[in-house]
Amino acid sequence: MIEPKKLLRNIARAPSNTENRLGKVMRLDHNERTTPLPQAVLDAVWKTISPEEVVAYPALENLYCKLAGSLNVPRECLLLTYGSDTGIRMVFDTYLNEGDEVVMLDPGYGMFPVYTDMFGGKRVFVKYDADFGLPVARIIEKINSQTKLVILANPNHTGTAMSEADICSVIQVAAAHNALVLVDEAYHYFYAGTMIDHLPAYDNLVIVRTMSKAFGIAPLRVGYLLSQPVNINNLIKVKLTYDVTTLSAKFAEYLIDHPEICQEHVRDVNEGKAYLAQEFALLGAHVFPSVTNFVFVRLPEACDAAALVRALEARAIWIKGPFKGVPVDGYIRITVGPRAQMAILMKNVKELIGKNT
Ligand SMILES: Cc1ncc(COP(=O)(O)O)c(C=O)c1O
């Protein structure tokens, strides 16, 4: 075997586990949109694609202008990426030198530590309190002259969000140490807060977003980075020659032109969340409040969470957990869909918990 480069030797990648789900299971395990887009949307997008567009390399300027316009940011502050995951990787590729420290929350998006290893950085984790609290002082105290990157998912992996003021404090401390702050707004539109308005003030701020979550097109891989033009021009240096495809761009454009599709989905998810909180409370379970499209749920002591997850899987309903580690120890995670879909989930949960207890 030819040895891979040294930095890759200790990297193990977990399989993404997205096979065997389509049309067969209720997908409540990956924080995607849990219901299909209407066929009429697919038909309408298809009509906008010309035969020439499926043979020519992608031309994305229409999407750039539409997206920049809808976000109210200058075109040159925007860089489309092949999903936000690629955008995150590009930030590491552009800025990280071997030995640089990367401050990140634990738990967090699984690829943050992987990219840290891949690009030779040092992982510096900030832990939550057991009650899901995250004092900003704890993040700030990890920032020093070795820090190159601070990553804040907002909302974060527990479904909670930091205030703009707290994020600004982190950005200012990072700036004093010549470090970049990457704010991952993957769950934006479920949560209205954003750091976009702060882009002109901070040259060490990069925001990453995705159309995989509230817009619901995870398989089409459309993400984007937002930052001051000087940073975007550096990030472009590590860009793949072509990444976002013409077909994906057509869907993205359609969804930007029809914001009611995203808005309706966000409304459905909010109704589903309220319903789950109420129904789980009746069972004596605790749903941790979330500003995203997923919720962490702690079942009553007498219930075996692992057995419930397995039993739901046997009934073709896939959720995640139980998790280990503070603050999600023992919690299960459910991606939230419309109330009617959550009612099917709860009917099954009640039957199974009845059997378990
Ligand atoms: C916080 C966060 N960031 C980024 C991503 C990557 O999303 P995508 O690559 O589909 O844009 C995810 C996916 O679950 C996520 O939870």
PDB file of N, CA, C and O in Angstrom, residues 78-79 90 94 231-240:
ATOM      1  N   LEU A  78     -19.855  37.275  -1.497  1.00  0.00           N
ATOM      2  CA  LEU A  78     -20.521  35.967  -1.538  1.00  0.00           C
ATOM      3  C   LEU A  78     -19.695  34.966  -2.344  1.00  0.00           C
ATOM      4  O   LEU A  78     -19.143  35.312  -3.390  1.00  0.00           O
ATOM      5  N   LEU A  79     -19.620  33.726  -1.832  1.00  0.00           N
ATOM      6  CA  LEU A  79     -18.970  32.653  -2.584  1.00  0.00           C
ATOM      7  C   LEU A  79     -19.816  31.393  -2.464  1.00  0.00           C
ATOM      8  O   LEU A  79     -19.993  30.855  -1.364  1.00  0.00           O
ATOM      9  N   MET A  90     -13.169  24.752   2.937  1.00  0.00           N
ATOM     10  CA  MET A  90     -12.384  25.783   2.246  1.00  0.00           C
ATOM     11  C   MET A  90     -11.796  26.789   3.235  1.00  0.00           C
ATOM     12  O   MET A  90     -10.697  27.311   3.018  1.00  0.00           O
ATOM     13  N   THR A  94      -7.872  27.418   3.474  1.00  0.00           N
ATOM     14  CA  THR A  94      -7.341  28.759   3.196  1.00  0.00           C
ATOM     15  C   THR A  94      -6.508  29.307   4.354  1.00  0.00           C
ATOM     16  O   THR A  94      -5.492  29.974   4.137  1.00  0.00           O
ATOM     17  N   ASN A 231     -11.376  38.609   1.960  1.00  0.00           N
ATOM     18  CA  ASN A 231     -11.382  37.213   2.405  1.00  0.00           C
ATOM     19  C   ASN A 231     -11.944  36.296   1.321  1.00  0.00           C
ATOM     20  O   ASN A 231     -11.423  35.195   1.094  1.00  0.00           O
ATOM     21  N   ILE A 232     -13.020  36.752   0.673  1.00  0.00           N
ATOM     22  CA  ILE A 232     -13.621  35.931  -0.401  1.00  0.00           C
ATOM     23  C   ILE A 232     -12.560  35.674  -1.481  1.00  0.00           C
ATOM     24  O   ILE A 232     -12.428  34.559  -1.988  1.00  0.00           O
ATOM     25  N   ASN A 233     -11.745  36.692  -1.789  1.00  0.00           N
ATOM     26  CA  ASN A 233     -10.721  36.520  -2.821  1.00  0.00           C
ATOM     27  C   ASN A 233      -9.662  35.505  -2.407  1.00  0.00           C
ATOM     28  O   ASN A 233      -9.097  34.802  -3.256  1.00  0.00           O
ATOM     29  N   ASN A 234      -9.395  35.392  -1.104  1.00  0.00           N
ATOM     30  CA  ASN A 234      -8.476  34.340  -0.635  1.00  0.00           C
ATOM     31  C   ASN A 234      -9.144  32.973  -0.663  1.00  0.00           C
ATOM     32  O   ASN A 234      -8.527  31.976  -1.048  1.00  0.00           O
ATOM     33  N   LEU A 235     -10.409  32.918  -0.247  1.00  0.00           N
ATOM     34  CA  LEU A 235     -11.135  31.636  -0.232  1.00  0.00           C
ATOM     35  C   LEU A 235     -11.272  31.063  -1.653  1.00  0.00           C
ATOM     36  O   LEU A 235     -11.217  29.845  -1.853  1.00  0.00           O
ATOM     37  N   ILE A 236     -11.402  31.948  -2.635  1.00  0.00           N
ATOM     38  CA  ILE A 236     -11.535  31.500  -4.032  1.00  0.00           C
ATOM     39  C   ILE A 236     -10.297  30.704  -4.473  1.00  0.00           C
ATOM     40  O   ILE A 236     -10.376  29.823  -5.323  1.00  0.00           O
ATOM     41  N   LYS A 237      -9.159  30.965  -3.829  1.00  0.00           N
ATOM     42  CA  LYS A 237      -7.913  30.292  -4.234  1.00  0.00           C
ATOM     43  C   LYS A 237      -7.991  28.776  -4.060  1.00  0.00           C
ATOM     44  O   LYS A 237      -7.296  28.029  -4.729  1.00  0.00           O
ATOM     45  N   VAL A 238      -8.827  28.297  -3.102  1.00  0.00           N
ATOM     46  CA  VAL A 238      -8.882  26.849  -2.855  1.00  0.00           C
ATOM     47  C   VAL A 238     -10.153  26.216  -3.435  1.00  0.00           C
ATOM     48  O   VAL A 238     -10.439  25.043  -3.195  1.00  0.00           O
ATOM     49  N   LYS A 239     -10.888  27.000  -4.210  1.00  0.00           N
ATOM     50  CA  LYS A 239     -12.152  26.523  -4.760  1.00  0.00           C
ATOM     51  C   LYS A 239     -11.902  25.451  -5.819  1.00  0.00           C
ATOM     52  O   LYS A 239     -10.925  25.512  -6.555  1.00  0.00           O
ATOM     53  N   LEU A 240     -12.806  24.442  -5.864  1.00  0.00           N
ATOM     54  CA  LEU A 240     -12.744  23.504  -6.985  1.00  0.00           C
ATOM     55  C   LEU A 240     -13.057  24.292  -8.250  1.00  0.00           C
ATOM     56  O   LEU A 240     -13.801  25.272  -8.195  1.00  0.00           O
TER      57      LEU A 240
END
